[in-house]
mmCIF file of C-alpha atoms in Angstrom:
data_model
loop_
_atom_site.group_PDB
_atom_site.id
_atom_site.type_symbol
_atom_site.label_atom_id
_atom_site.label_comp_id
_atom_site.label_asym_id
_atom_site.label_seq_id
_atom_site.Cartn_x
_atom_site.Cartn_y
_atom_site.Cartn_z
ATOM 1 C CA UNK A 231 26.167 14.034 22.781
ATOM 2 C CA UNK A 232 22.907 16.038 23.382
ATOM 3 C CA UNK A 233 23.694 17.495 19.708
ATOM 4 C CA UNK A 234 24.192 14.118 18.548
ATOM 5 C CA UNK A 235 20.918 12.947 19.440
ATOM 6 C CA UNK A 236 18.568 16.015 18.522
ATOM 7 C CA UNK A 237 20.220 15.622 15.011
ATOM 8 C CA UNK A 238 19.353 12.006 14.626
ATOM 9 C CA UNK A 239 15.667 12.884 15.847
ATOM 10 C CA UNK A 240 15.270 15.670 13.359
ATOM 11 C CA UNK A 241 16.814 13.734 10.621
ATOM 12 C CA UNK A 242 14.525 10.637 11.624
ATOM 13 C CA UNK A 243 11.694 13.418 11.528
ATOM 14 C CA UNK A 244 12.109 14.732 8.317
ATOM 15 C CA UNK A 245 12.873 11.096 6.942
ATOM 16 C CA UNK A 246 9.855 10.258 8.088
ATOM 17 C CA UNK A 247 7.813 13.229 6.772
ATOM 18 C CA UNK A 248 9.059 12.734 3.232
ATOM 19 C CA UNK A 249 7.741 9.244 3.161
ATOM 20 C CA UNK A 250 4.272 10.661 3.618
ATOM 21 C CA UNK A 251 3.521 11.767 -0.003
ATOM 22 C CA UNK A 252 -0.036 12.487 -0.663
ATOM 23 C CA UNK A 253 -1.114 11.263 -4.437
ATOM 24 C CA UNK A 254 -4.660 12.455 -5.876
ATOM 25 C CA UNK A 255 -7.051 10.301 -6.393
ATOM 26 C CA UNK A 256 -10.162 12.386 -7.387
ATOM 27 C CA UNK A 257 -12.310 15.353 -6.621
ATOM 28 C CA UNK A 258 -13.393 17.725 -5.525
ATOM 29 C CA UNK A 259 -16.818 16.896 -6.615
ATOM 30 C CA UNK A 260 -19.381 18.627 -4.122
ATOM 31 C CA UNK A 261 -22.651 16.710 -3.230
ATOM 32 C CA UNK A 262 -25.008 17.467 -0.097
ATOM 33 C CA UNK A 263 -23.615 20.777 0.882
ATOM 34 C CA UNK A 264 -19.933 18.848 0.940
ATOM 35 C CA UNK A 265 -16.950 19.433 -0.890
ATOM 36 C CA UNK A 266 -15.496 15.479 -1.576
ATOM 37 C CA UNK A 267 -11.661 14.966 -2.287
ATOM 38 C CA UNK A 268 -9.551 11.771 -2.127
ATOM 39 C CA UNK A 269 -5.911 10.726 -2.085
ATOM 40 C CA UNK A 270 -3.610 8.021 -1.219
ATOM 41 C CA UNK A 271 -0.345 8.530 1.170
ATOM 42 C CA UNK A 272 2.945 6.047 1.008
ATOM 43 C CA UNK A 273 4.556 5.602 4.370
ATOM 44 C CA UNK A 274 1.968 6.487 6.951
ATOM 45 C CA UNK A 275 2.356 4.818 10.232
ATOM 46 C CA UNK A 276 -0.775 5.466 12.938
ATOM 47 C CA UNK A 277 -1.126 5.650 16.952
ATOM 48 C CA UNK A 278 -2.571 3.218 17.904
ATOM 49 C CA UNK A 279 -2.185 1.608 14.825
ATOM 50 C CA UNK A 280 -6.232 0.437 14.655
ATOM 51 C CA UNK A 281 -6.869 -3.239 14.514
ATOM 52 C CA UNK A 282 -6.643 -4.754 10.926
ATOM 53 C CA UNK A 283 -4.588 -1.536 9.658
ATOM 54 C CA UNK A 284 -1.347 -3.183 7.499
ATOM 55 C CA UNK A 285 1.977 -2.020 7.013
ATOM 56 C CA UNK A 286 4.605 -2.927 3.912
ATOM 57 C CA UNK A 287 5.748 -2.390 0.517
ATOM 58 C CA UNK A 288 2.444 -2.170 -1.371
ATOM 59 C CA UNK A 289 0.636 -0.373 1.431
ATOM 60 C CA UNK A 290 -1.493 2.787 0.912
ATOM 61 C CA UNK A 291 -3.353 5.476 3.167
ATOM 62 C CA UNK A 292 -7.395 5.879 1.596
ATOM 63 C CA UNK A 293 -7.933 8.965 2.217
ATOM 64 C CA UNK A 294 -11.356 11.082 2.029
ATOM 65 C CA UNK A 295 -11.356 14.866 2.705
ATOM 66 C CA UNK A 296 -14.873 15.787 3.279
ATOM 67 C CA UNK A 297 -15.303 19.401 4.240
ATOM 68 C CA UNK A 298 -18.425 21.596 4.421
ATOM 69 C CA UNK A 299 -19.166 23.705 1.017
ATOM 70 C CA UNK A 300 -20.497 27.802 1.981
ATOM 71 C CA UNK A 301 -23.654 27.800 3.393
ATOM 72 C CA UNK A 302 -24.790 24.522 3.266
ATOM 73 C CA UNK A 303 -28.022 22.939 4.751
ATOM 74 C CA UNK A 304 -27.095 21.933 8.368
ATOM 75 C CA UNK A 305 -24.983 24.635 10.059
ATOM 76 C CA UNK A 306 -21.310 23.893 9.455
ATOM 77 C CA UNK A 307 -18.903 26.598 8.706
ATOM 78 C CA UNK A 308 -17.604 27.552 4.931
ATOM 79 C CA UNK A 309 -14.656 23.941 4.989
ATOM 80 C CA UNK A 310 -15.646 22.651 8.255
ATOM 81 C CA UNK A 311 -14.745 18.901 8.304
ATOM 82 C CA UNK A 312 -17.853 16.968 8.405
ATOM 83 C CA UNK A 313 -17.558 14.404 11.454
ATOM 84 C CA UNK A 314 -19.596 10.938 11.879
ATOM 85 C CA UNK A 315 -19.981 10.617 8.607
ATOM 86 C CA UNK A 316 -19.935 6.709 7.824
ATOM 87 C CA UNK A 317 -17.701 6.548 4.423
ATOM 88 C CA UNK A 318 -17.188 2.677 3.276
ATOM 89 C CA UNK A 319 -15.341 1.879 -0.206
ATOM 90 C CA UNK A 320 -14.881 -1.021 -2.229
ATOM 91 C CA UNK A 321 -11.569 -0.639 -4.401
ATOM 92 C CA UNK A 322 -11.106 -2.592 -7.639
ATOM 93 C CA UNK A 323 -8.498 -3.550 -9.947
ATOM 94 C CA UNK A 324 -9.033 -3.177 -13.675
ATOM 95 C CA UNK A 325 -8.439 -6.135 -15.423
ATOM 96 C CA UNK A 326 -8.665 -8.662 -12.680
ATOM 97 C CA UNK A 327 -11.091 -10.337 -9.996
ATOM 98 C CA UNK A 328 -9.043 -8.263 -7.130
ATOM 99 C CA UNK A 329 -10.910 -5.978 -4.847
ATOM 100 C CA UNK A 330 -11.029 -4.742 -1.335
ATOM 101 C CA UNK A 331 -13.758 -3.332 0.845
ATOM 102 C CA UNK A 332 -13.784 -1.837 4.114
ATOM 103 C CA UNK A 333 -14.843 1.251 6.397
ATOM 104 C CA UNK A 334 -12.830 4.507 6.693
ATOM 105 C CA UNK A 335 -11.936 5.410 10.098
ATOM 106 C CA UNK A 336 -12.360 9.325 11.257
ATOM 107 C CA UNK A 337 -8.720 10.384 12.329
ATOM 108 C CA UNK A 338 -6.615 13.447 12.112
ATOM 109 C CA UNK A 339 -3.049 14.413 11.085
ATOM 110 C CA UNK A 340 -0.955 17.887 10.629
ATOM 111 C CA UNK A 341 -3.399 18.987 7.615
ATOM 112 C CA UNK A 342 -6.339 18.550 9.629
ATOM 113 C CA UNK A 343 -9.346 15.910 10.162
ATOM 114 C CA UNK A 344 -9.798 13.167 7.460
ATOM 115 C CA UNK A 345 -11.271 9.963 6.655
ATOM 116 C CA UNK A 346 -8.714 7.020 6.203
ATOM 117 C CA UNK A 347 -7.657 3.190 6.000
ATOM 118 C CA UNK A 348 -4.694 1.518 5.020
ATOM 119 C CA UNK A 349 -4.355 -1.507 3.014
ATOM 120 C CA UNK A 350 -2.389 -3.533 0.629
ATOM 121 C CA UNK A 351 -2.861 -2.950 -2.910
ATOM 122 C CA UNK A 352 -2.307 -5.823 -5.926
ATOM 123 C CA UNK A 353 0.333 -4.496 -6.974
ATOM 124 C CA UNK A 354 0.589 -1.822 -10.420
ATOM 125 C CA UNK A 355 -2.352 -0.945 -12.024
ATOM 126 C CA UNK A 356 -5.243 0.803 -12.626
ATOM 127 C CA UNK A 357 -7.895 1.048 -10.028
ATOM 128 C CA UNK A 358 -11.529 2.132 -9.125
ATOM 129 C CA UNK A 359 -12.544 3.218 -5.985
ATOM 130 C CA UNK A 360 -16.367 3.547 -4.871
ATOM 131 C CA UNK A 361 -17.013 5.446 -1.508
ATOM 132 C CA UNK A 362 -20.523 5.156 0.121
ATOM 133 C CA UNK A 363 -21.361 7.970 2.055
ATOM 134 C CA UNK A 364 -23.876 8.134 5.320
ATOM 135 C CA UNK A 365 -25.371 10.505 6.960
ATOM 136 C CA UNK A 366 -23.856 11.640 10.710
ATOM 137 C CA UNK A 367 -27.392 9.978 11.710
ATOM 138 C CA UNK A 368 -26.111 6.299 11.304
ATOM 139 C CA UNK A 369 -23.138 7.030 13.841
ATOM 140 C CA UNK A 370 -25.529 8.421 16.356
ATOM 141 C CA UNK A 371 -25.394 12.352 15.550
ATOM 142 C CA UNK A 372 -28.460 13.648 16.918
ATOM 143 C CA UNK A 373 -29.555 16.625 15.068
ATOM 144 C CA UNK A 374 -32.353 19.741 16.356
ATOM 145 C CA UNK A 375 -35.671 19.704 13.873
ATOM 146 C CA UNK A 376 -38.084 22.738 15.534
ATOM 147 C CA UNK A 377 -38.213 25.834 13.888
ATOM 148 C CA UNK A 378 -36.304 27.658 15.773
ATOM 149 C CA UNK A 379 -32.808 25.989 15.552
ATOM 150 C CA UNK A 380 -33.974 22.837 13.700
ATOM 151 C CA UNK A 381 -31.863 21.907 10.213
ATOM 152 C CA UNK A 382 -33.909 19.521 7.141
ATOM 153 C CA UNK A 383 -33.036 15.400 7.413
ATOM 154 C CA UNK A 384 -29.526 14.738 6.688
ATOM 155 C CA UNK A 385 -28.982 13.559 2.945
ATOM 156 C CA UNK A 386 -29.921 10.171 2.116
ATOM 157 C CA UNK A 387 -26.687 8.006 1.024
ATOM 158 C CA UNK A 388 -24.930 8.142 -1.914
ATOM 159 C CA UNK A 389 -22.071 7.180 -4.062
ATOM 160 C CA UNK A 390 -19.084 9.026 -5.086
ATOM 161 C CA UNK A 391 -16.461 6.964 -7.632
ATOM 162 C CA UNK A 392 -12.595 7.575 -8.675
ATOM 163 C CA UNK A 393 -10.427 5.954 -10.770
ATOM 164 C CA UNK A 394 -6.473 5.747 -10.339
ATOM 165 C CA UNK A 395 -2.815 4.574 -11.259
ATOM 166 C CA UNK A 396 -1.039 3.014 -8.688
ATOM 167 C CA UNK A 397 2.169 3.441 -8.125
ATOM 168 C CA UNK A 398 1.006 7.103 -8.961
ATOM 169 C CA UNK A 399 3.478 9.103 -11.116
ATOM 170 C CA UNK A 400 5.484 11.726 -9.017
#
């Protein structure tokens, strides 16, 4: 019976795993001393599953990898994840008044740290996607100025932009 049931996890498991397909969205395009890639994930379920966050048919997972490039400005190792970063987006649809807008949230899964939201798209198309990126300074990241161990200001915000087919060809 033991068997039984460690079977039915594992199969549950890897059912669930193969849900979780990661489709490109754009990048890497490297601005501040940061290496910028996005995606989009079918089937991703979260713990706690953060106020707002949906769940259905036409529901992806934004993603934003945002690591740090070699040697950049303000002391983060060669693909360190950047944290505190605010990234907001507002996602269109070509051809129609449909958009969405929202806030990434910082969470982490089995390929590391990322920046995410899931939502509800409008069903096949083509979209756009414009991220707005902050500095770790609007979430409250302090950061050392003397000479001695101080780094330069933190970048100023900017925009990164994507487009993309969903459903996304396999």
């Amino acid at each position: 019976m033991h068997k039984l049931i460690a079977w039915a996890s594992l199969f549950s498991f890897v059912a669930a795993a193969a849900q979780a397909k990661e489709y490109y969205v754009g990048g890497p395009d490297y601005h501040a001393d940061m290496e910028i890639v996005s995606s989009f994930l079918l089937g991703v379920e979260m713990s706690p599953t953060p106020p707002n966050m949906v769940m259905g048919p036409d529901t992806i997972h934004l993603e934003v990898d945002l690591h740090a490039t070699a040697n950049n400005r303000w002391g983060y190792p060669d693909q360190a994840w950047i944290p505190y970063v605010k990234i907001s987006y507002i996602l269109t649809k070509e051809g129609s008044n449909w958009s969405h807008k929202g806030v990434l949230l910082p969470m982490s899964a089995n390929d590391g740290p990322h920046y995410a939201e899931s939502l509800t798209m409008d069903g096949p198309g083509k979209y756009h996607v414009v991220y707005t990126f902050q500095p770790p300074s609007v979430s409250g990241y302090y950061r050392h100025k003397d000479a001695a161990t101080g780094i330069p200001p933190w970048w100023k915000p900017f925009t990164e932009g994507f487009s993309f087919n969903y459903p996304a060809k396999s």
